[in-house]
Amino acid sequence: MKGRNWRDFEPPEKRRRKPRRYEEMYEPPRRKKRRRKGGIFRRLLVLLILFVLGYGGFFLYYRYGKPYTVALDAGHGGEDVGSVGVIQEVQLTEQTVTALEKLLKEDGRFRVVLTRKMGEGMSITDRNRKLAFLQPDLMLSVHGNADETGEASGFECYPAVPGMENHEASMEFAALLAEEMEAAGSELRGGNGIRFGYYVNGEKMLVDSTDTTVYDYDTFGVLKNQTGAAVLVEQCFVTNESDVANFGTEEGCQKAAEAYYRAILRYLGADEPTENQSEP
């Protein structure tokens, strides 16, 4: 090597490899984990089963958690205020349903279902779909009547029409509603306060309850596709000052709600609530 004595050169020490342990020398080869076929499918299936059980449990509790399920429908709502006279029809329907809902909940024996939220609208189709799914023991739809002269007054109601599965039950409930409203001071229209409502070529046709002919006409949508009693009430005429004073003010709506409550108790065969009965 140039510039240095080759005798002085010392080769670098070779690094000795650290001896491998026996376990390392004879370590068996690792197996690759295999993905189980159908794992995702099983998880999805479990989630689906849990969802069905949870939903089914909720429905059973909602439907059968209490002895009676009562559906209340406040007519119109949202941008649809209904007929306009001394008051708007929707004011009457929402005040009455709110008061009746409170009475039923305070009783403690009723599962109360509202077809819509107060202040919001809902189509008749959606209301009927909800009612058809829940199948309550009875359904009460509250409305207000109107006429152009402002002279008409009184109470009338419309049960499910002849030929419908729930006609007889609805007639029984309607008769009790009329009796209680008459006892509360209302005048019954059409003799007994009960009529049948149909639509013929888009026009409303009303017939007396003594006409039990099964017509091939459409009826009020909220009454259809139910097995329990279903009745639509025209509480009073919103175009008549005297009627509104009796059954359209806050006090009047409360009076009507109490009459409906008594009719519901009578129809379901429920005794008058005791003082200690309240919503749990």
PDB file of C-alpha atoms in Angstrom:
ATOM      1  CA  MET A   1       0.000   0.000   0.000  1.00  0.00           C
ATOM      2  CA  LYS A   2       1.432   3.325  -1.030  1.00  0.00           C
ATOM      3  CA  GLY A   3       2.699   5.488   1.805  1.00  0.00           C
ATOM      4  CA  ARG A   4       2.219   2.763   4.399  1.00  0.00           C
ATOM      5  CA  ASN A   5       4.055  -0.362   5.347  1.00  0.00           C
ATOM      6  CA  TRP A   6       2.081  -3.378   4.417  1.00  0.00           C
ATOM      7  CA  ARG A   7       3.358  -5.082   7.530  1.00  0.00           C
ATOM      8  CA  ASP A   8       1.464  -2.551   9.631  1.00  0.00           C
ATOM      9  CA  PHE A   9      -1.848  -3.357   7.974  1.00  0.00           C
ATOM     10  CA  GLU A  10      -4.338  -5.252  10.101  1.00  0.00           C
ATOM     11  CA  PRO A  11      -7.447  -6.589   8.461  1.00  0.00           C
ATOM     12  CA  PRO A  12     -10.748  -5.575  10.133  1.00  0.00           C
ATOM     13  CA  GLU A  13     -12.281  -8.038  12.518  1.00  0.00           C
ATOM     14  CA  LYS A  14     -15.082 -10.067  11.135  1.00  0.00           C
ATOM     15  CA  ARG A  15     -18.320  -9.598  12.999  1.00  0.00           C
ATOM     16  CA  ARG A  16     -19.495 -12.824  14.400  1.00  0.00           C
ATOM     17  CA  ARG A  17     -23.091 -13.646  13.940  1.00  0.00           C
ATOM     18  CA  LYS A  18     -24.981 -14.154  17.107  1.00  0.00           C
ATOM     19  CA  PRO A  19     -26.019 -17.779  17.271  1.00  0.00           C
ATOM     20  CA  ARG A  20     -29.748 -18.264  16.745  1.00  0.00           C
ATOM     21  CA  ARG A  21     -31.766 -19.891  19.412  1.00  0.00           C
ATOM     22  CA  TYR A  22     -33.216 -23.268  18.785  1.00  0.00           C
ATOM     23  CA  GLU A  23     -36.741 -21.874  18.766  1.00  0.00           C
ATOM     24  CA  GLU A  24     -35.763 -19.303  16.178  1.00  0.00           C
ATOM     25  CA  MET A  25     -34.005 -21.853  14.008  1.00  0.00           C
ATOM     26  CA  TYR A  26     -36.911 -24.216  14.003  1.00  0.00           C
ATOM     27  CA  GLU A  27     -39.810 -21.778  14.271  1.00  0.00           C
ATOM     28  CA  PRO A  28     -42.694 -23.188  12.238  1.00  0.00           C
ATOM     29  CA  PRO A  29     -43.900 -21.050   9.359  1.00  0.00           C
ATOM     30  CA  ARG A  30     -46.798 -18.745  10.187  1.00  0.00           C
ATOM     31  CA  ARG A  31     -50.082 -19.499   8.547  1.00  0.00           C
ATOM     32  CA  LYS A  32     -51.938 -16.737   6.835  1.00  0.00           C
ATOM     33  CA  LYS A  33     -55.304 -15.948   8.367  1.00  0.00           C
ATOM     34  CA  ARG A  34     -58.129 -16.810   6.098  1.00  0.00           C
ATOM     35  CA  ARG A  35     -61.120 -14.560   5.954  1.00  0.00           C
ATOM     36  CA  ARG A  36     -64.244 -16.407   6.799  1.00  0.00           C
ATOM     37  CA  LYS A  37     -66.626 -16.497   3.942  1.00  0.00           C
ATOM     38  CA  GLY A  38     -69.983 -14.934   4.678  1.00  0.00           C
ATOM     39  CA  GLY A  39     -68.753 -12.927   7.681  1.00  0.00           C
ATOM     40  CA  ILE A  40     -70.208  -9.677   6.439  1.00  0.00           C
ATOM     41  CA  PHE A  41     -73.434 -11.413   5.515  1.00  0.00           C
ATOM     42  CA  ARG A  42     -73.757 -12.879   9.022  1.00  0.00           C
ATOM     43  CA  ARG A  43     -73.211  -9.490  10.614  1.00  0.00           C
ATOM     44  CA  LEU A  44     -75.819  -7.895   8.383  1.00  0.00           C
ATOM     45  CA  LEU A  45     -78.225 -10.704   9.176  1.00  0.00           C
ATOM     46  CA  VAL A  46     -77.712 -10.219  12.929  1.00  0.00           C
ATOM     47  CA  LEU A  47     -78.284  -6.468  12.590  1.00  0.00           C
ATOM     48  CA  LEU A  48     -81.448  -7.101  10.589  1.00  0.00           C
ATOM     49  CA  ILE A  49     -82.776  -9.522  13.207  1.00  0.00           C
ATOM     50  CA  LEU A  50     -82.045  -7.049  16.010  1.00  0.00           C
ATOM     51  CA  PHE A  51     -83.803  -4.291  14.084  1.00  0.00           C
ATOM     52  CA  VAL A  52     -86.886  -6.434  13.454  1.00  0.00           C
ATOM     53  CA  LEU A  53     -87.054  -7.530  17.093  1.00  0.00           C
ATOM     54  CA  GLY A  54     -86.639  -3.967  18.323  1.00  0.00           C
ATOM     55  CA  TYR A  55     -89.209  -2.581  15.923  1.00  0.00           C
ATOM     56  CA  GLY A  56     -91.629  -5.390  16.672  1.00  0.00           C
ATOM     57  CA  GLY A  57     -91.220  -4.874  20.399  1.00  0.00           C
ATOM     58  CA  PHE A  58     -91.842  -1.160  20.038  1.00  0.00           C
ATOM     59  CA  PHE A  59     -94.994  -1.785  17.993  1.00  0.00           C
ATOM     60  CA  LEU A  60     -96.357  -4.342  20.458  1.00  0.00           C
ATOM     61  CA  TYR A  61     -95.727  -2.008  23.371  1.00  0.00           C
ATOM     62  CA  TYR A  62     -97.222   0.921  21.515  1.00  0.00           C
ATOM     63  CA  ARG A  63    -100.273  -1.087  20.469  1.00  0.00           C
ATOM     64  CA  TYR A  64    -100.867  -3.288  23.503  1.00  0.00           C
ATOM     65  CA  GLY A  65     -98.992  -1.562  26.319  1.00  0.00           C
ATOM     66  CA  LYS A  66    -102.278  -0.151  27.610  1.00  0.00           C
ATOM     67  CA  PRO A  67    -105.829  -1.541  27.413  1.00  0.00           C
ATOM     68  CA  TYR A  68    -107.104   0.918  24.803  1.00  0.00           C
ATOM     69  CA  THR A  69    -105.589   2.751  21.852  1.00  0.00           C
ATOM     70  CA  VAL A  70    -107.423   5.925  20.843  1.00  0.00           C
ATOM     71  CA  ALA A  71    -106.527   7.878  17.704  1.00  0.00           C
ATOM     72  CA  LEU A  72    -107.363  11.571  17.514  1.00  0.00           C
ATOM     73  CA  ASP A  73    -107.380  13.545  14.282  1.00  0.00           C
ATOM     74  CA  ALA A  74    -107.443  17.338  14.357  1.00  0.00           C
ATOM     75  CA  GLY A  75    -108.913  18.277  10.996  1.00  0.00           C
ATOM     76  CA  HIS A  76    -106.900  20.412   8.559  1.00  0.00           C
ATOM     77  CA  GLY A  77    -103.620  21.924   9.850  1.00  0.00           C
ATOM     78  CA  GLY A  78    -100.608  23.835   8.621  1.00  0.00           C
ATOM     79  CA  GLU A  79    -101.445  26.081   5.679  1.00  0.00           C
ATOM     80  CA  ASP A  80    -104.878  24.435   5.456  1.00  0.00           C
ATOM     81  CA  VAL A  81    -106.954  26.326   8.035  1.00  0.00           C
ATOM     82  CA  GLY A  82    -110.260  24.820   6.920  1.00  0.00           C
ATOM     83  CA  SER A  83    -113.446  26.872   6.884  1.00  0.00           C
ATOM     84  CA  VAL A  84    -113.221  30.489   8.022  1.00  0.00           C
ATOM     85  CA  GLY A  85    -116.001  32.316   9.850  1.00  0.00           C
ATOM     86  CA  VAL A  86    -116.069  33.749  13.340  1.00  0.00           C
ATOM     87  CA  ILE A  87    -112.949  31.633  13.891  1.00  0.00           C
ATOM     88  CA  GLN A  88    -110.781  29.428  11.712  1.00  0.00           C
ATOM     89  CA  GLU A  89    -111.809  25.797  11.718  1.00  0.00           C
ATOM     90  CA  VAL A  90    -108.280  24.646  12.557  1.00  0.00           C
ATOM     91  CA  GLN A  91    -108.388  26.643  15.803  1.00  0.00           C
ATOM     92  CA  LEU A  92    -111.394  24.620  16.930  1.00  0.00           C
ATOM     93  CA  THR A  93    -109.970  21.259  15.866  1.00  0.00           C
ATOM     94  CA  GLU A  94    -106.588  21.734  17.527  1.00  0.00           C
ATOM     95  CA  GLN A  95    -107.959  23.171  20.775  1.00  0.00           C
ATOM     96  CA  THR A  96    -110.483  20.354  21.127  1.00  0.00           C
ATOM     97  CA  VAL A  97    -108.044  17.546  20.318  1.00  0.00           C
ATOM     98  CA  THR A  98    -105.431  18.987  22.681  1.00  0.00           C
ATOM     99  CA  ALA A  99    -107.993  19.122  25.504  1.00  0.00           C
ATOM    100  CA  LEU A 100    -109.252  15.594  24.775  1.00  0.00           C
ATOM    101  CA  GLU A 101    -105.725  14.206  24.577  1.00  0.00           C
ATOM    102  CA  LYS A 102    -105.016  15.638  28.027  1.00  0.00           C
ATOM    103  CA  LEU A 103    -108.159  14.068  29.496  1.00  0.00           C
ATOM    104  CA  LEU A 104    -107.304  10.646  28.082  1.00  0.00           C
ATOM    105  CA  LYS A 105    -103.694  10.771  29.238  1.00  0.00           C
ATOM    106  CA  GLU A 106    -104.658  11.906  32.725  1.00  0.00           C
ATOM    107  CA  ASP A 107    -107.037   8.943  32.874  1.00  0.00           C
ATOM    108  CA  GLY A 108    -104.026   6.665  32.451  1.00  0.00           C
ATOM    109  CA  ARG A 109    -105.732   3.781  30.646  1.00  0.00           C
ATOM    110  CA  PHE A 110    -105.353   5.005  27.092  1.00  0.00           C
ATOM    111  CA  ARG A 111    -102.606   4.980  24.513  1.00  0.00           C
ATOM    112  CA  VAL A 112    -103.313   8.214  22.646  1.00  0.00           C
ATOM    113  CA  VAL A 113    -102.204   8.561  19.030  1.00  0.00           C
ATOM    114  CA  LEU A 114    -102.378  11.830  17.094  1.00  0.00           C
ATOM    115  CA  THR A 115    -102.520  11.673  13.315  1.00  0.00           C
ATOM    116  CA  ARG A 116    -100.472  14.865  13.059  1.00  0.00           C
ATOM    117  CA  LYS A 117     -98.588  17.380  15.186  1.00  0.00           C
ATOM    118  CA  MET A 118    -100.332  20.571  16.164  1.00  0.00           C
ATOM    119  CA  GLY A 119     -99.525  23.436  13.822  1.00  0.00           C
ATOM    120  CA  GLU A 120     -98.469  21.088  11.038  1.00  0.00           C
ATOM    121  CA  GLY A 121    -100.379  19.756   8.072  1.00  0.00           C
ATOM    122  CA  MET A 122    -100.714  16.221   6.756  1.00  0.00           C
ATOM    123  CA  SER A 123    -102.466  14.791   3.735  1.00  0.00           C
ATOM    124  CA  ILE A 124    -105.529  12.590   4.166  1.00  0.00           C
ATOM    125  CA  THR A 125    -103.609   9.760   2.495  1.00  0.00           C
ATOM    126  CA  ASP A 126    -100.811   9.918   5.062  1.00  0.00           C
ATOM    127  CA  ARG A 127    -103.264  10.144   7.946  1.00  0.00           C
ATOM    128  CA  ASN A 128    -105.149   7.127   6.676  1.00  0.00           C
ATOM    129  CA  ARG A 129    -101.925   5.179   6.147  1.00  0.00           C
ATOM    130  CA  LYS A 130    -100.899   5.858   9.748  1.00  0.00           C
ATOM    131  CA  LEU A 131    -104.301   4.835  11.095  1.00  0.00           C
ATOM    132  CA  ALA A 132    -104.406   1.686   8.964  1.00  0.00           C
ATOM    133  CA  PHE A 133    -101.028   0.667  10.388  1.00  0.00           C
ATOM    134  CA  LEU A 134    -101.877   1.342  14.050  1.00  0.00           C
ATOM    135  CA  GLN A 135    -105.460  -0.021  13.929  1.00  0.00           C
ATOM    136  CA  PRO A 136    -106.662   1.804  17.080  1.00  0.00           C
ATOM    137  CA  ASP A 137    -109.669   0.691  19.089  1.00  0.00           C
ATOM    138  CA  LEU A 138    -111.409   3.843  17.952  1.00  0.00           C
ATOM    139  CA  MET A 139    -110.678   6.967  15.933  1.00  0.00           C
ATOM    140  CA  LEU A 140    -112.235  10.400  16.321  1.00  0.00           C
ATOM    141  CA  SER A 141    -111.705  13.094  13.684  1.00  0.00           C
ATOM    142  CA  VAL A 142    -112.703  16.596  14.828  1.00  0.00           C
ATOM    143  CA  HIS A 143    -113.930  19.231  12.361  1.00  0.00           C
ATOM    144  CA  GLY A 144    -115.993  22.401  12.303  1.00  0.00           C
ATOM    145  CA  ASN A 145    -118.944  23.012   9.991  1.00  0.00           C
ATOM    146  CA  ALA A 146    -119.739  26.096   7.881  1.00  0.00           C
ATOM    147  CA  ASP A 147    -122.436  27.611   5.686  1.00  0.00           C
ATOM    148  CA  GLU A 148    -122.712  30.773   3.636  1.00  0.00           C
ATOM    149  CA  THR A 149    -125.670  32.289   5.507  1.00  0.00           C
ATOM    150  CA  GLY A 150    -124.158  32.055   8.968  1.00  0.00           C
ATOM    151  CA  GLU A 151    -127.495  30.832  10.309  1.00  0.00           C
ATOM    152  CA  ALA A 152    -126.982  27.051  10.375  1.00  0.00           C
ATOM    153  CA  SER A 153    -125.967  25.579  13.720  1.00  0.00           C
ATOM    154  CA  GLY A 154    -125.702  22.330  15.614  1.00  0.00           C
ATOM    155  CA  PHE A 155    -123.729  19.101  15.867  1.00  0.00           C
ATOM    156  CA  GLU A 156    -123.556  16.189  13.445  1.00  0.00           C
ATOM    157  CA  CYS A 157    -121.200  13.275  12.952  1.00  0.00           C
ATOM    158  CA  TYR A 158    -120.280  10.826  10.209  1.00  0.00           C
ATOM    159  CA  PRO A 159    -119.460   7.202  11.062  1.00  0.00           C
ATOM    160  CA  ALA A 160    -117.988   4.646   8.680  1.00  0.00           C
ATOM    161  CA  VAL A 161    -120.664   4.053   6.037  1.00  0.00           C
ATOM    162  CA  PRO A 162    -122.755   0.896   5.444  1.00  0.00           C
ATOM    163  CA  GLY A 163    -120.771  -1.871   3.799  1.00  0.00           C
ATOM    164  CA  MET A 164    -117.545  -1.074   5.639  1.00  0.00           C
ATOM    165  CA  GLU A 165    -116.129  -3.609   8.084  1.00  0.00           C
ATOM    166  CA  ASN A 166    -116.313  -1.197  11.009  1.00  0.00           C
ATOM    167  CA  HIS A 167    -119.746   0.268  10.210  1.00  0.00           C
ATOM    168  CA  GLU A 168    -121.656  -1.224  13.154  1.00  0.00           C
ATOM    169  CA  ALA A 169    -118.976  -0.279  15.680  1.00  0.00           C
ATOM    170  CA  SER A 170    -118.791   3.218  14.233  1.00  0.00           C
ATOM    171  CA  MET A 171    -122.569   3.654  14.430  1.00  0.00           C
ATOM    172  CA  GLU A 172    -122.536   2.693  18.103  1.00  0.00           C
ATOM    173  CA  PHE A 173    -119.764   5.185  18.856  1.00  0.00           C
ATOM    174  CA  ALA A 174    -121.466   7.914  16.803  1.00  0.00           C
ATOM    175  CA  ALA A 175    -124.715   7.504  18.749  1.00  0.00           C
ATOM    176  CA  LEU A 176    -122.863   7.955  22.038  1.00  0.00           C
ATOM    177  CA  LEU A 177    -121.069  11.044  20.740  1.00  0.00           C
ATOM    178  CA  ALA A 178    -124.373  12.593  19.675  1.00  0.00           C
ATOM    179  CA  GLU A 179    -125.993  11.796  23.033  1.00  0.00           C
ATOM    180  CA  GLU A 180    -123.167  13.374  25.002  1.00  0.00           C
ATOM    181  CA  MET A 181    -123.050  16.488  22.823  1.00  0.00           C
ATOM    182  CA  GLU A 182    -126.797  16.916  23.166  1.00  0.00           C
ATOM    183  CA  ALA A 183    -126.454  16.563  26.938  1.00  0.00           C
ATOM    184  CA  ALA A 184    -123.762  19.262  26.805  1.00  0.00           C
ATOM    185  CA  GLY A 185    -126.269  21.651  25.208  1.00  0.00           C
ATOM    186  CA  SER A 186    -125.757  21.175  21.482  1.00  0.00           C
ATOM    187  CA  GLU A 187    -128.558  20.898  18.949  1.00  0.00           C
ATOM    188  CA  LEU A 188    -128.444  17.704  16.888  1.00  0.00           C
ATOM    189  CA  ARG A 189    -128.783  18.112  13.145  1.00  0.00           C
ATOM    190  CA  GLY A 190    -130.656  15.641  10.981  1.00  0.00           C
ATOM    191  CA  GLY A 191    -132.802  14.306  13.800  1.00  0.00           C
ATOM    192  CA  ASN A 192    -130.286  12.147  15.656  1.00  0.00           C
ATOM    193  CA  GLY A 193    -127.117  13.994  14.677  1.00  0.00           C
ATOM    194  CA  ILE A 194    -125.799  11.110  12.552  1.00  0.00           C
ATOM    195  CA  ARG A 195    -125.366  11.127   8.780  1.00  0.00           C
ATOM    196  CA  PHE A 196    -123.357   9.329   6.135  1.00  0.00           C
ATOM    197  CA  GLY A 197    -121.005  11.235   3.876  1.00  0.00           C
ATOM    198  CA  TYR A 198    -120.142  10.293   0.294  1.00  0.00           C
ATOM    199  CA  TYR A 199    -118.390  11.836  -2.682  1.00  0.00           C
ATOM    200  CA  VAL A 200    -120.180  11.608  -6.026  1.00  0.00           C
ATOM    201  CA  ASN A 201    -118.180  12.950  -8.973  1.00  0.00           C
ATOM    202  CA  GLY A 202    -116.157  15.036  -6.561  1.00  0.00           C
ATOM    203  CA  GLU A 203    -119.225  16.541  -4.894  1.00  0.00           C
ATOM    204  CA  LYS A 204    -120.115  15.829  -1.252  1.00  0.00           C
ATOM    205  CA  MET A 205    -123.396  13.970  -0.733  1.00  0.00           C
ATOM    206  CA  LEU A 206    -124.941  13.599   2.728  1.00  0.00           C
ATOM    207  CA  VAL A 207    -127.642  11.031   3.487  1.00  0.00           C
ATOM    208  CA  ASP A 208    -129.619  10.324   6.636  1.00  0.00           C
ATOM    209  CA  SER A 209    -128.451   7.501   8.888  1.00  0.00           C
ATOM    210  CA  THR A 210    -131.704   5.633   8.220  1.00  0.00           C
ATOM    211  CA  ASP A 211    -130.531   5.051   4.632  1.00  0.00           C
ATOM    212  CA  THR A 212    -128.439   1.909   5.026  1.00  0.00           C
ATOM    213  CA  THR A 213    -128.002   1.346   1.288  1.00  0.00           C
ATOM    214  CA  VAL A 214    -124.495   0.207   0.380  1.00  0.00           C
ATOM    215  CA  TYR A 215    -123.501   2.774  -2.223  1.00  0.00           C
ATOM    216  CA  ASP A 216    -120.560   2.364  -4.550  1.00  0.00           C
ATOM    217  CA  TYR A 217    -119.319   5.847  -3.685  1.00  0.00           C
ATOM    218  CA  ASP A 218    -116.213   7.071  -1.955  1.00  0.00           C
ATOM    219  CA  THR A 219    -116.413   8.357   1.626  1.00  0.00           C
ATOM    220  CA  PHE A 220    -114.252  10.487   3.887  1.00  0.00           C
ATOM    221  CA  GLY A 221    -110.681   9.237   3.604  1.00  0.00           C
ATOM    222  CA  VAL A 222    -109.926   9.330   7.311  1.00  0.00           C
ATOM    223  CA  LEU A 223    -112.670   6.738   7.949  1.00  0.00           C
ATOM    224  CA  LYS A 224    -111.319   4.089   5.590  1.00  0.00           C
ATOM    225  CA  ASN A 225    -109.143   0.976   6.107  1.00  0.00           C
ATOM    226  CA  GLN A 226    -109.811   0.588   9.827  1.00  0.00           C
ATOM    227  CA  THR A 227    -111.247  -2.193  11.946  1.00  0.00           C
ATOM    228  CA  GLY A 228    -112.121  -0.114  15.023  1.00  0.00           C
ATOM    229  CA  ALA A 229    -114.878   2.463  15.330  1.00  0.00           C
ATOM    230  CA  ALA A 230    -114.172   5.553  13.215  1.00  0.00           C
ATOM    231  CA  VAL A 231    -116.247   8.744  13.357  1.00  0.00           C
ATOM    232  CA  LEU A 232    -115.800  12.249  11.962  1.00  0.00           C
ATOM    233  CA  VAL A 233    -117.581  14.967  13.961  1.00  0.00           C
ATOM    234  CA  GLU A 234    -118.689  18.439  12.894  1.00  0.00           C
ATOM    235  CA  GLN A 235    -118.539  20.036  16.338  1.00  0.00           C
ATOM    236  CA  CYS A 236    -120.292  23.290  15.533  1.00  0.00           C
ATOM    237  CA  PHE A 237    -120.602  25.892  12.785  1.00  0.00           C
ATOM    238  CA  VAL A 238    -117.618  28.234  12.771  1.00  0.00           C
ATOM    239  CA  THR A 239    -119.799  30.663  10.776  1.00  0.00           C
ATOM    240  CA  ASN A 240    -122.403  30.948  13.537  1.00  0.00           C
ATOM    241  CA  GLU A 241    -121.614  33.279  16.441  1.00  0.00           C
ATOM    242  CA  SER A 242    -123.838  31.475  18.924  1.00  0.00           C
ATOM    243  CA  ASP A 243    -122.419  28.070  17.991  1.00  0.00           C
ATOM    244  CA  VAL A 244    -118.864  29.354  18.315  1.00  0.00           C
ATOM    245  CA  ALA A 245    -119.643  30.903  21.698  1.00  0.00           C
ATOM    246  CA  ASN A 246    -120.912  27.532  22.940  1.00  0.00           C
ATOM    247  CA  PHE A 247    -118.462  25.098  21.337  1.00  0.00           C
ATOM    248  CA  GLY A 248    -115.757  27.072  19.512  1.00  0.00           C
ATOM    249  CA  THR A 249    -114.085  29.106  22.244  1.00  0.00           C
ATOM    250  CA  GLU A 250    -111.418  27.681  24.534  1.00  0.00           C
ATOM    251  CA  GLU A 251    -114.095  26.915  27.121  1.00  0.00           C
ATOM    252  CA  GLY A 252    -116.424  25.561  24.449  1.00  0.00           C
ATOM    253  CA  CYS A 253    -113.752  23.254  23.043  1.00  0.00           C
ATOM    254  CA  GLN A 254    -113.063  21.999  26.556  1.00  0.00           C
ATOM    255  CA  LYS A 255    -116.783  21.295  27.004  1.00  0.00           C
ATOM    256  CA  ALA A 256    -116.881  19.354  23.723  1.00  0.00           C
ATOM    257  CA  ALA A 257    -113.717  17.430  24.662  1.00  0.00           C
ATOM    258  CA  GLU A 258    -115.328  16.358  27.929  1.00  0.00           C
ATOM    259  CA  ALA A 259    -118.423  15.179  26.042  1.00  0.00           C
ATOM    260  CA  TYR A 260    -116.241  13.141  23.659  1.00  0.00           C
ATOM    261  CA  TYR A 261    -114.313  11.734  26.613  1.00  0.00           C
ATOM    262  CA  ARG A 262    -117.517  10.502  28.253  1.00  0.00           C
ATOM    263  CA  ALA A 263    -118.622   8.936  24.961  1.00  0.00           C
ATOM    264  CA  ILE A 264    -115.272   7.143  24.658  1.00  0.00           C
ATOM    265  CA  LEU A 265    -115.588   5.748  28.183  1.00  0.00           C
ATOM    266  CA  ARG A 266    -119.097   4.505  27.462  1.00  0.00           C
ATOM    267  CA  TYR A 267    -118.162   2.948  24.141  1.00  0.00           C
ATOM    268  CA  LEU A 268    -115.155   1.076  25.550  1.00  0.00           C
ATOM    269  CA  GLY A 269    -117.058   0.022  28.652  1.00  0.00           C
ATOM    270  CA  ALA A 270    -114.550   1.809  30.858  1.00  0.00           C
ATOM    271  CA  ASP A 271    -115.709   2.976  34.259  1.00  0.00           C
ATOM    272  CA  GLU A 272    -115.339   6.586  35.268  1.00  0.00           C
ATOM    273  CA  PRO A 273    -111.708   7.186  36.303  1.00  0.00           C
ATOM    274  CA  THR A 274    -110.872   7.354  39.983  1.00  0.00           C
ATOM    275  CA  GLU A 275    -108.922  10.216  41.512  1.00  0.00           C
ATOM    276  CA  ASN A 276    -105.686   8.234  41.708  1.00  0.00           C
ATOM    277  CA  GLN A 277    -105.752   7.221  38.033  1.00  0.00           C
ATOM    278  CA  SER A 278    -103.155   9.247  36.189  1.00  0.00           C
ATOM    279  CA  GLU A 279    -100.609   8.896  33.412  1.00  0.00           C
ATOM    280  CA  PRO A 280     -97.638   6.827  34.678  1.00  0.00           C
TER     281      PRO A 280
END
